[in-house]
mmCIF file of C-alpha atoms and ligand atoms in Angstrom:
data_model
loop_
_atom_site.group_PDB
_atom_site.id
_atom_site.type_symbol
_atom_site.label_atom_id
_atom_site.label_comp_id
_atom_site.label_asym_id
_atom_site.label_seq_id
_atom_site.Cartn_x
_atom_site.Cartn_y
_atom_site.Cartn_z
ATOM 1 C CA MET A 1 -76.160 48.836 53.050
ATOM 2 C CA SER A 2 -74.402 51.905 54.490
ATOM 3 C CA LYS A 3 -70.854 51.281 55.700
ATOM 4 C CA VAL A 4 -68.469 53.136 58.005
ATOM 5 C CA ILE A 5 -64.854 53.324 56.901
ATOM 6 C CA GLY A 6 -61.845 54.757 58.693
ATOM 7 C CA ILE A 7 -58.848 56.356 56.998
ATOM 8 C CA LEU A 8 -55.426 57.383 58.276
ATOM 9 C CA THR A 9 -52.116 58.603 56.890
ATOM 10 C CA ALA A 10 -48.883 57.309 58.391
ATOM 11 C CA GLY A 11 -45.137 57.653 57.820
ATOM 12 C CA GLY A 12 -43.452 60.545 56.021
ATOM 13 C CA ASP A 13 -45.800 63.083 54.456
ATOM 14 C CA SER A 14 -45.971 63.035 50.671
ATOM 15 C CA PRO A 15 -47.614 64.949 47.851
ATOM 16 C CA GLY A 16 -50.848 63.238 46.831
ATOM 17 C CA LEU A 17 -51.984 62.174 50.293
ATOM 18 C CA ASN A 18 -54.843 64.679 50.324
ATOM 19 C CA ALA A 19 -55.789 63.689 46.787
ATOM 20 C CA ALA A 20 -56.095 60.093 47.998
ATOM 21 C CA ILE A 21 -58.056 61.073 51.126
ATOM 22 C CA ARG A 22 -60.404 63.112 48.929
ATOM 23 C CA SER A 23 -60.925 60.260 46.482
ATOM 24 C CA VAL A 24 -61.615 57.614 49.145
ATOM 25 C CA GLY A 25 -63.901 60.057 50.976
ATOM 26 C CA LYS A 26 -65.905 61.309 48.011
ATOM 27 C CA THR A 27 -66.328 57.819 46.543
ATOM 28 C CA ALA A 28 -67.528 56.441 49.884
ATOM 29 C CA ILE A 29 -69.859 59.368 50.603
ATOM 30 C CA SER A 30 -71.396 59.084 47.129
ATOM 31 C CA ALA A 31 -72.242 55.459 48.071
ATOM 32 C CA GLY A 32 -74.028 56.749 51.162
ATOM 33 C CA TRP A 33 -71.267 55.631 53.544
ATOM 34 C CA HIS A 34 -69.728 57.421 56.542
ATOM 35 C CA VAL A 35 -66.009 58.260 56.619
ATOM 36 C CA ILE A 36 -63.917 58.844 59.746
ATOM 37 C CA GLY A 37 -60.437 60.321 59.439
ATOM 38 C CA PHE A 38 -58.054 59.448 62.274
ATOM 39 C CA ARG A 39 -55.417 61.996 63.227
ATOM 40 C CA ASP A 40 -51.634 61.487 63.063
ATOM 41 C CA GLY A 41 -51.492 57.923 61.795
ATOM 42 C CA PHE A 42 -51.876 54.941 64.129
ATOM 43 C CA ARG A 43 -51.339 57.196 67.152
ATOM 44 C CA GLY A 44 -54.629 59.041 66.579
ATOM 45 C CA LEU A 45 -56.412 55.733 66.062
ATOM 46 C CA MET A 46 -55.030 54.539 69.406
ATOM 47 C CA GLU A 47 -55.993 57.801 71.155
ATOM 48 C CA ASN A 48 -59.352 57.914 69.335
ATOM 49 C CA ARG A 49 -58.651 61.360 67.856
ATOM 50 C CA PHE A 50 -60.712 61.671 64.706
ATOM 51 C CA VAL A 51 -62.711 63.913 62.395
ATOM 52 C CA ARG A 52 -65.803 62.989 60.413
ATOM 53 C CA LEU A 53 -64.996 63.586 56.754
ATOM 54 C CA ASP A 54 -67.738 65.153 54.628
ATOM 55 C CA GLY A 55 -68.205 67.215 51.477
ATOM 56 C CA ALA A 56 -67.061 70.355 53.266
ATOM 57 C CA ASN A 57 -63.718 69.231 54.650
ATOM 58 C CA LEU A 58 -62.938 67.149 51.560
ATOM 59 C CA SER A 59 -63.411 70.184 49.342
ATOM 60 C CA GLY A 60 -60.371 72.064 48.039
ATOM 61 C CA ILE A 61 -57.765 69.556 49.256
ATOM 62 C CA LEU A 62 -56.867 67.856 45.938
ATOM 63 C CA THR A 63 -54.014 70.272 45.291
ATOM 64 C CA VAL A 64 -52.857 70.709 48.888
ATOM 65 C CA GLY A 65 -49.528 69.188 49.974
ATOM 66 C CA GLY A 66 -49.058 67.187 53.135
ATOM 67 C CA THR A 67 -52.044 65.526 54.862
ATOM 68 C CA ILE A 68 -55.070 67.245 56.434
ATOM 69 C CA LEU A 69 -55.188 64.386 58.968
ATOM 70 C CA GLY A 70 -51.604 64.756 60.145
ATOM 71 C CA THR A 71 -49.244 61.783 60.326
ATOM 72 C CA SER A 72 -46.737 60.016 62.568
ATOM 73 C CA ARG A 73 -44.327 57.112 62.387
ATOM 74 C CA ASP A 74 -45.788 55.488 65.539
ATOM 75 C CA LYS A 75 -46.333 51.721 65.305
ATOM 76 C CA PRO A 76 -49.444 49.962 66.760
ATOM 77 C CA ASN A 77 -47.362 47.337 68.573
ATOM 78 C CA LYS A 78 -44.447 49.620 69.567
ATOM 79 C CA MET A 79 -46.232 52.860 70.461
ATOM 80 C CA PRO A 80 -44.119 55.453 72.301
ATOM 81 C CA ILE A 81 -45.916 56.014 75.633
ATOM 82 C CA GLY A 82 -43.808 58.143 77.978
ATOM 83 C CA ASP A 83 -40.322 56.639 77.807
ATOM 84 C CA LYS A 84 -41.627 53.158 76.863
ATOM 85 C CA LEU A 85 -42.664 51.438 73.626
ATOM 86 C CA LEU A 86 -45.948 49.626 74.332
ATOM 87 C CA ASP A 87 -48.088 47.247 72.305
ATOM 88 C CA MET A 88 -51.337 49.166 71.871
ATOM 89 C CA THR A 89 -52.909 46.773 69.363
ATOM 90 C CA ASP A 90 -55.825 45.909 71.675
ATOM 91 C CA VAL A 91 -56.668 49.590 72.235
ATOM 92 C CA ILE A 92 -56.648 50.119 68.466
ATOM 93 C CA ILE A 93 -58.948 47.133 67.966
ATOM 94 C CA ALA A 94 -61.296 48.493 70.632
ATOM 95 C CA ASN A 95 -61.472 51.886 68.881
ATOM 96 C CA TYR A 96 -61.986 50.214 65.495
ATOM 97 C CA GLU A 97 -64.957 48.385 67.023
ATOM 98 C CA ARG A 98 -66.223 51.433 68.949
ATOM 99 C CA HIS A 99 -66.703 53.178 65.599
ATOM 100 C CA HIS A 100 -68.243 50.018 64.052
ATOM 101 C CA LEU A 101 -65.789 50.288 61.173
ATOM 102 C CA ASP A 102 -66.396 48.035 58.176
ATOM 103 C CA ALA A 103 -62.856 48.742 56.971
ATOM 104 C CA LEU A 104 -59.789 50.871 57.732
ATOM 105 C CA VAL A 105 -57.796 52.427 54.877
ATOM 106 C CA CYS A 106 -54.121 53.113 55.691
ATOM 107 C CA LEU A 107 -52.148 55.426 53.375
ATOM 108 C CA GLY A 108 -48.410 54.914 53.746
ATOM 109 C CA GLY A 109 -45.039 53.574 52.676
ATOM 110 C CA GLY A 110 -43.142 50.451 53.593
ATOM 111 C CA GLY A 111 -43.449 50.858 57.354
ATOM 112 C CA THR A 112 -47.175 51.505 57.156
ATOM 113 C CA GLN A 113 -47.731 48.404 55.006
ATOM 114 C CA LYS A 114 -46.066 46.342 57.755
ATOM 115 C CA ASN A 115 -48.118 47.996 60.524
ATOM 116 C CA ALA A 116 -51.298 47.533 58.511
ATOM 117 C CA TYR A 117 -50.516 43.839 57.983
ATOM 118 C CA HIS A 118 -50.051 43.453 61.737
ATOM 119 C CA LEU A 119 -53.581 44.840 62.321
ATOM 120 C CA SER A 120 -54.960 42.712 59.500
ATOM 121 C CA GLN A 121 -53.543 39.631 61.199
ATOM 122 C CA HIS A 122 -55.474 40.700 64.317
ATOM 123 C CA GLY A 123 -58.764 40.507 62.423
ATOM 124 C CA LEU A 124 -59.301 44.095 61.279
ATOM 125 C CA ASN A 125 -60.465 44.708 57.681
ATOM 126 C CA ILE A 126 -57.486 46.657 56.370
ATOM 127 C CA LEU A 127 -56.751 48.057 52.920
ATOM 128 C CA THR A 128 -53.689 50.153 52.117
ATOM 129 C CA LEU A 129 -52.623 52.586 49.410
ATOM 130 C CA PRO A 130 -48.970 52.955 48.301
ATOM 131 C CA LYS A 131 -47.646 56.372 49.362
ATOM 132 C CA THR A 132 -44.047 57.529 49.416
ATOM 133 C CA ILE A 133 -41.675 59.731 47.463
ATOM 134 C CA ASP A 134 -39.185 56.832 47.660
ATOM 135 C CA ASN A 135 -41.175 54.586 45.305
ATOM 136 C CA ASP A 136 -39.933 51.572 47.307
ATOM 137 C CA VAL A 137 -43.250 49.866 48.181
ATOM 138 C CA ALA A 138 -43.245 46.299 46.838
ATOM 139 C CA MET A 139 -45.809 44.922 44.366
ATOM 140 C CA THR A 140 -46.977 48.233 42.931
ATOM 141 C CA ASP A 141 -45.721 49.801 39.696
ATOM 142 C CA VAL A 142 -45.340 53.141 41.430
ATOM 143 C CA THR A 143 -46.276 55.031 44.609
ATOM 144 C CA PHE A 144 -47.967 58.409 44.717
ATOM 145 C CA GLY A 145 -45.573 61.108 45.792
ATOM 146 C CA PHE A 146 -42.767 59.775 43.614
ATOM 147 C CA ASP A 147 -43.644 61.724 40.448
ATOM 148 C CA THR A 148 -43.886 65.033 42.290
ATOM 149 C CA ALA A 149 -40.561 64.479 44.054
ATOM 150 C CA LEU A 150 -39.015 63.480 40.709
ATOM 151 C CA ASN A 151 -40.141 66.816 39.255
ATOM 152 C CA ILE A 152 -38.781 68.771 42.236
ATOM 153 C CA ALA A 153 -35.402 66.998 42.232
ATOM 154 C CA THR A 154 -35.055 67.282 38.460
ATOM 155 C CA GLU A 155 -35.800 71.007 38.521
ATOM 156 C CA ALA A 156 -33.211 71.402 41.281
ATOM 157 C CA ILE A 157 -30.575 69.631 39.175
ATOM 158 C CA ASP A 158 -31.495 71.824 36.190
ATOM 159 C CA ARG A 159 -30.952 74.933 38.316
ATOM 160 C CA LEU A 160 -27.704 73.651 39.803
ATOM 161 C CA HIS A 161 -26.199 73.428 36.307
ATOM 162 C CA SER A 162 -26.009 77.249 36.241
ATOM 163 C CA THR A 163 -23.573 77.548 39.137
ATOM 164 C CA ALA A 164 -21.691 74.407 38.080
ATOM 165 C CA HIS A 165 -20.741 75.670 34.618
ATOM 166 C CA SER A 166 -20.312 79.297 35.738
ATOM 167 C CA HIS A 167 -17.800 78.372 38.431
ATOM 168 C CA HIS A 168 -16.361 75.255 36.757
ATOM 169 C CA ARG A 169 -17.324 73.303 39.890
ATOM 170 C CA ILE A 170 -18.384 69.837 40.939
ATOM 171 C CA ILE A 171 -21.933 70.240 42.270
ATOM 172 C CA VAL A 172 -23.042 67.352 44.465
ATOM 173 C CA VAL A 173 -26.797 67.116 45.112
ATOM 174 C CA GLU A 174 -28.174 64.755 47.748
ATOM 175 C CA ILE A 175 -31.584 63.322 46.942
ATOM 176 C CA MET A 176 -34.010 61.514 49.246
ATOM 177 C CA GLY A 177 -35.178 57.947 48.745
ATOM 178 C CA HIS A 178 -34.191 56.283 52.043
ATOM 179 C CA ASN A 179 -32.542 52.964 51.039
ATOM 180 C CA ALA A 180 -33.755 52.874 47.440
ATOM 181 C CA GLY A 181 -32.227 54.730 44.508
ATOM 182 C CA TRP A 182 -35.321 55.370 42.357
ATOM 183 C CA LEU A 183 -35.523 59.113 43.011
ATOM 184 C CA ALA A 184 -31.795 59.789 42.533
ATOM 185 C CA LEU A 185 -31.572 57.572 39.437
ATOM 186 C CA GLY A 186 -34.713 59.003 37.844
ATOM 187 C CA SER A 187 -33.947 62.657 38.532
ATOM 188 C CA GLY A 188 -30.257 62.149 37.754
ATOM 189 C CA LEU A 189 -31.126 60.834 34.302
ATOM 190 C CA ALA A 190 -33.849 63.448 33.728
ATOM 191 C CA GLY A 191 -31.567 66.242 34.923
ATOM 192 C CA GLY A 192 -28.524 65.125 32.960
ATOM 193 C CA ALA A 193 -26.279 64.308 35.925
ATOM 194 C CA ASP A 194 -22.796 63.076 35.009
ATOM 195 C CA VAL A 195 -22.530 60.800 38.055
ATOM 196 C CA ILE A 196 -25.422 59.038 39.806
ATOM 197 C CA LEU A 197 -24.777 57.143 43.050
ATOM 198 C CA ILE A 198 -27.500 54.920 44.529
ATOM 199 C CA PRO A 199 -27.669 52.523 47.520
ATOM 200 C CA GLU A 200 -27.999 49.508 45.238
ATOM 201 C CA ILE A 201 -24.527 50.104 43.727
ATOM 202 C CA PRO A 202 -21.938 50.883 46.441
ATOM 203 C CA TYR A 203 -19.440 53.351 44.949
ATOM 204 C CA GLU A 204 -15.670 53.562 44.638
ATOM 205 C CA VAL A 205 -14.637 57.208 45.017
ATOM 206 C CA GLU A 206 -11.657 56.578 42.757
ATOM 207 C CA LYS A 207 -13.989 55.580 39.905
ATOM 208 C CA VAL A 208 -16.030 58.769 40.389
ATOM 209 C CA VAL A 209 -12.839 60.863 40.393
ATOM 210 C CA GLU A 210 -11.628 59.137 37.230
ATOM 211 C CA SER A 211 -14.848 59.997 35.390
ATOM 212 C CA ILE A 212 -14.745 63.645 36.498
ATOM 213 C CA VAL A 213 -11.078 64.024 35.558
ATOM 214 C CA GLN A 214 -11.841 62.497 32.158
ATOM 215 C CA ARG A 215 -14.604 65.072 31.652
ATOM 216 C CA SER A 216 -12.107 67.817 32.491
ATOM 217 C CA ARG A 217 -9.658 66.433 29.949
ATOM 218 C CA GLU A 218 -12.463 66.625 27.379
ATOM 219 C CA GLY A 219 -12.888 70.294 28.237
ATOM 220 C CA LYS A 220 -15.994 69.914 30.420
ATOM 221 C CA GLY A 221 -14.982 71.977 33.396
ATOM 222 C CA PHE A 222 -17.919 71.020 35.632
ATOM 223 C CA SER A 223 -19.762 67.901 36.800
ATOM 224 C CA ILE A 224 -23.120 67.246 38.412
ATOM 225 C CA VAL A 225 -23.084 64.380 40.931
ATOM 226 C CA ALA A 226 -26.543 63.126 41.980
ATOM 227 C CA VAL A 227 -26.278 61.099 45.202
ATOM 228 C CA SER A 228 -29.056 59.131 46.855
ATOM 229 C CA GLU A 229 -29.076 59.763 50.623
ATOM 230 C CA GLY A 230 -28.715 56.002 51.146
ATOM 231 C CA ALA A 231 -25.710 55.580 48.826
ATOM 232 C CA MET A 232 -22.505 54.361 50.447
ATOM 233 C CA PRO A 233 -18.868 53.638 49.572
ATOM 234 C CA VAL A 234 -17.950 49.998 48.993
ATOM 235 C CA GLU A 235 -15.947 49.667 52.197
ATOM 236 C CA GLN A 236 -18.937 50.787 54.277
ATOM 237 C CA ALA A 237 -21.265 48.463 52.313
ATOM 238 C CA ARG A 238 -18.932 45.516 52.951
ATOM 239 C CA GLU A 239 -18.870 46.239 56.695
ATOM 240 C CA VAL A 240 -22.674 46.501 56.783
ATOM 241 C CA GLN A 241 -23.017 43.187 54.921
ATOM 242 C CA LYS A 242 -20.685 41.435 57.368
ATOM 243 C CA LEU A 243 -22.438 42.914 60.410
ATOM 244 C CA GLU A 244 -25.920 42.018 59.098
ATOM 245 C CA ALA A 245 -24.795 38.401 58.692
ATOM 246 C CA ARG A 246 -23.321 38.369 62.214
ATOM 247 C CA LYS A 247 -26.442 40.015 63.686
ATOM 248 C CA GLN A 248 -28.586 37.243 62.185
ATOM 249 C CA GLY A 249 -26.259 34.310 62.483
ATOM 250 C CA ALA A 250 -24.001 34.620 65.544
ATOM 251 C CA GLU A 251 -24.751 32.050 68.271
ATOM 252 C CA ASP A 252 -23.236 34.266 70.909
ATOM 253 C CA LYS A 253 -25.803 36.855 72.117
ATOM 254 C CA GLU A 254 -23.020 39.323 72.924
ATOM 255 C CA LYS A 255 -21.696 39.087 69.340
ATOM 256 C CA ARG A 256 -25.202 39.711 67.948
ATOM 257 C CA LYS A 257 -25.608 42.754 70.183
ATOM 258 C CA ALA A 258 -22.161 44.091 69.257
ATOM 259 C CA ALA A 259 -23.033 43.763 65.570
ATOM 260 C CA ALA A 260 -26.365 45.543 66.099
ATOM 261 C CA ASP A 261 -24.662 48.357 68.031
ATOM 262 C CA ARG A 262 -22.057 48.848 65.290
ATOM 263 C CA LEU A 263 -24.816 48.878 62.615
ATOM 264 C CA ALA A 264 -26.594 51.613 64.573
ATOM 265 C CA GLU A 265 -23.358 53.622 64.644
ATOM 266 C CA ILE A 266 -22.988 53.222 60.873
ATOM 267 C CA GLU A 267 -26.585 54.442 60.359
ATOM 268 C CA VAL A 268 -25.501 57.700 62.012
ATOM 269 C CA GLU A 269 -22.195 57.826 60.123
ATOM 270 C CA ARG A 270 -24.050 57.353 56.809
ATOM 271 C CA THR A 271 -25.749 60.737 57.222
ATOM 272 C CA GLY A 272 -22.337 62.302 56.608
ATOM 273 C CA ASN A 273 -21.450 60.192 53.551
ATOM 274 C CA THR A 274 -22.360 62.792 50.947
ATOM 275 C CA LEU A 275 -20.486 65.632 52.661
ATOM 276 C CA ARG A 276 -17.386 63.428 53.045
ATOM 277 C CA LEU A 277 -17.662 62.503 49.361
ATOM 278 C CA THR A 278 -17.902 66.182 48.377
ATOM 279 C CA HIS A 279 -14.701 66.982 50.270
ATOM 280 C CA ARG A 280 -12.860 63.985 48.825
ATOM 281 C CA LEU A 281 -13.854 64.873 45.270
ATOM 282 C CA GLU A 282 -12.383 68.368 45.732
ATOM 283 C CA GLU A 283 -9.174 66.953 47.263
ATOM 284 C CA MET A 284 -8.748 64.317 44.572
ATOM 285 C CA THR A 285 -9.718 66.324 41.449
ATOM 286 C CA GLY A 286 -8.514 69.816 42.426
ATOM 287 C CA LEU A 287 -11.937 71.155 41.343
ATOM 288 C CA GLU A 288 -14.042 73.149 43.795
ATOM 289 C CA SER A 289 -16.910 71.007 45.049
ATOM 290 C CA ARG A 290 -20.118 72.167 46.650
ATOM 291 C CA LEU A 291 -23.002 70.189 48.221
ATOM 292 C CA THR A 292 -26.740 70.870 48.098
ATOM 293 C CA ILE A 293 -29.053 68.654 50.162
ATOM 294 C CA LEU A 294 -32.614 68.833 48.794
ATOM 295 C CA GLY A 295 -34.192 67.239 51.869
ATOM 296 C CA TYR A 296 -37.815 68.014 52.587
ATOM 297 C CA LEU A 297 -38.265 70.251 49.567
ATOM 298 C CA GLN A 298 -38.888 66.946 47.752
ATOM 299 C CA ARG A 299 -41.966 66.245 49.891
ATOM 300 C CA GLY A 300 -43.464 69.701 49.749
ATOM 301 C CA GLY A 301 -46.188 71.506 47.912
ATOM 302 C CA THR A 302 -48.890 70.613 45.455
ATOM 303 C CA PRO A 303 -48.850 67.119 43.882
ATOM 304 C CA SER A 304 -48.105 66.769 40.159
ATOM 305 C CA PRO A 305 -51.035 65.946 37.846
ATOM 306 C CA ALA A 306 -49.671 62.390 37.536
ATOM 307 C CA ASP A 307 -49.694 61.954 41.315
ATOM 308 C CA ARG A 308 -53.177 63.466 41.617
ATOM 309 C CA LEU A 309 -54.434 61.048 38.944
ATOM 310 C CA LEU A 310 -52.696 58.043 40.553
ATOM 311 C CA ALA A 311 -53.894 58.864 44.085
ATOM 312 C CA THR A 312 -57.431 59.536 42.858
ATOM 313 C CA ARG A 313 -57.794 56.340 40.872
ATOM 314 C CA LEU A 314 -56.303 54.144 43.597
ATOM 315 C CA GLY A 315 -58.548 55.783 46.219
ATOM 316 C CA ALA A 316 -61.672 55.161 44.176
ATOM 317 C CA ALA A 317 -60.603 51.550 43.442
ATOM 318 C CA CYS A 318 -60.031 51.020 47.177
ATOM 319 C CA VAL A 319 -63.686 51.823 47.936
ATOM 320 C CA ASP A 320 -64.782 49.427 45.187
ATOM 321 C CA TYR A 321 -62.735 46.678 46.843
ATOM 322 C CA ILE A 322 -64.357 47.439 50.215
ATOM 323 C CA GLU A 323 -67.777 47.203 48.520
ATOM 324 C CA GLN A 324 -66.737 43.725 47.257
ATOM 325 C CA GLY A 325 -65.746 42.692 50.778
ATOM 326 C CA THR A 326 -62.020 42.540 49.969
ATOM 327 C CA SER A 327 -59.539 43.280 52.768
ATOM 328 C CA GLY A 328 -56.004 42.491 53.901
ATOM 329 C CA VAL A 329 -54.696 43.994 50.683
ATOM 330 C CA LEU A 330 -52.597 46.760 49.157
ATOM 331 C CA VAL A 331 -54.524 48.490 46.359
ATOM 332 C CA ALA A 332 -51.601 48.680 43.950
ATOM 333 C CA ALA A 333 -51.021 50.382 40.600
ATOM 334 C CA ARG A 334 -50.633 47.936 37.712
ATOM 335 C CA GLY A 335 -50.539 49.803 34.381
ATOM 336 C CA ASP A 336 -53.769 51.787 34.127
ATOM 337 C CA ASP A 337 -55.480 49.360 36.519
ATOM 338 C CA ALA A 338 -55.550 48.898 40.264
ATOM 339 C CA ILE A 339 -55.076 45.423 41.695
ATOM 340 C CA ALA A 340 -55.486 43.991 45.185
ATOM 341 C CA VAL A 341 -52.245 42.445 46.456
ATOM 342 C CA PRO A 342 -52.337 40.448 49.732
ATOM 343 C CA LEU A 343 -50.449 42.383 52.416
ATOM 344 C CA GLU A 344 -48.297 39.369 53.288
ATOM 345 C CA GLN A 345 -46.657 39.817 49.847
ATOM 346 C CA VAL A 346 -45.910 43.481 50.627
ATOM 347 C CA ALA A 347 -45.137 43.778 54.340
ATOM 348 C CA GLY A 348 -41.458 43.867 55.248
ATOM 349 C CA LYS A 349 -40.358 44.035 51.610
ATOM 350 C CA ARG A 350 -38.670 46.956 49.853
ATOM 351 C CA LYS A 351 -38.646 47.522 46.086
ATOM 352 C CA VAL A 352 -35.087 48.509 45.181
ATOM 353 C CA VAL A 353 -33.496 49.232 41.795
ATOM 354 C CA PRO A 354 -32.479 45.957 40.094
ATOM 355 C CA HIS A 355 -28.972 46.091 38.604
ATOM 356 C CA ASP A 356 -30.449 45.207 35.193
ATOM 357 C CA HIS A 357 -33.237 47.812 35.338
ATOM 358 C CA PRO A 358 -33.708 49.709 32.004
ATOM 359 C CA TRP A 359 -32.861 52.992 33.751
ATOM 360 C CA ILE A 360 -29.491 51.526 34.789
ATOM 361 C CA GLN A 361 -28.861 50.352 31.225
ATOM 362 C CA THR A 362 -29.809 53.802 29.941
ATOM 363 C CA ALA A 363 -27.316 55.434 32.316
ATOM 364 C CA ARG A 364 -24.574 53.105 31.148
ATOM 365 C CA ASN A 365 -25.451 53.748 27.474
ATOM 366 C CA LEU A 366 -24.972 57.467 28.136
ATOM 367 C CA GLU A 367 -21.693 56.797 29.996
ATOM 368 C CA VAL A 368 -23.115 58.220 33.230
ATOM 369 C CA ASN A 369 -20.764 57.112 35.985
ATOM 370 C CA LEU A 370 -22.540 54.923 38.597
ATOM 371 C CA GLY A 371 -19.569 54.725 40.939
ATOM 372 C CA ASP A 372 -18.523 51.259 39.848
HETATM 373 O O1 F6P B 1 -39.824 57.946 53.306
HETATM 374 C C1 F6P B 1 -39.819 59.265 52.847
HETATM 375 C C2 F6P B 1 -38.614 59.989 53.395
HETATM 376 O O2 F6P B 1 -38.632 61.296 52.946
HETATM 377 C C3 F6P B 1 -37.288 59.347 53.019
HETATM 378 O O3 F6P B 1 -36.902 59.658 51.692
HETATM 379 C C4 F6P B 1 -36.394 59.955 54.062
HETATM 380 O O4 F6P B 1 -35.222 59.199 54.266
HETATM 381 C C5 F6P B 1 -37.292 59.902 55.302
HETATM 382 O O5 F6P B 1 -38.633 59.986 54.812
HETATM 383 C C6 F6P B 1 -37.062 61.012 56.291
HETATM 384 O O6 F6P B 1 -37.812 60.679 57.436
HETATM 385 P P1 F6P B 1 -38.365 61.815 58.420
HETATM 386 O O7 F6P B 1 -39.458 62.541 57.714
HETATM 387 O O8 F6P B 1 -38.880 61.027 59.613
HETATM 388 O O9 F6P B 1 -37.208 62.704 58.755
#
């Protein structure tokens, strides 16, 4: 029985998205199905902007970065329309039905899993794949995009060693990962960083300084400091914790709003954390310090073979699950297999680095300073 499936990519772009689109598309077409790609995430689905995917436009995209469909961070139930945020769920449902979709495959990170669950709760047959360089999607061993970004960040750290030891400098490198430290911790270890700061372990600058000064005493005139973009000093983390509690718990509406406003201010302040840290390290150690922010380089270019393999096998498994009539699930990586995890176990959750994770233990064994 021929089926019609829709596919979209949402959230930040990531290496491996086109590999996943290709795999879902080719597997479905080989089963005699029809595949419709919606443009720019949930926005294109709402506006009914689409392209029929076939052998021709699926050819040659395995190694291409980004997403041929385009993406956005627009949410089905809070869609920016003019200067308003409107619930466009019903329009999306109407378009899903207009195309007689048997299923809709959403490729995305944490936010997309939540948006997909929302549509699943409204009766659409939704399956998702775990995409993000942050590796913070719950219930999957790993997300595609992570391995490529790990390679990019590690190569950057390798290259930054040259200027660090030539100039006897502290080189601070800011690494993406949103509010999870996987990318900074993994590339910091792989790249031999001397200090690794991640959101899960708020840092004390004094402890970082102490470790760098100790290195100097041992004749190592340079240090590499890998910092996750979401890492923060302990005082900031304490304030955030207090405000989060007040935002949830305060009876007084004004107090809740005040807490939310202050949290929004801190979100902006946090973008300057790494630069402030760089300056403080120079002041407190007397060593020149320089900052490199890797930013979107970590999302660019061709996916690594590992990401191509992961995206391809999850995409093919996704079509198998549709064939079996499964929906409302994340098709997650579990060892060499793919498993179907109900979206309610994924939506709204973030996989962060546990304090007892083997990579943390490894860092401590090597006396890498983690800011605590
Ligand atoms: O989620 C992937 C990611 O690259 C994060 O690491 C980063 O914080 C965020 O996206 C940046 O978002 P945007 O692409 O909207 O600037």
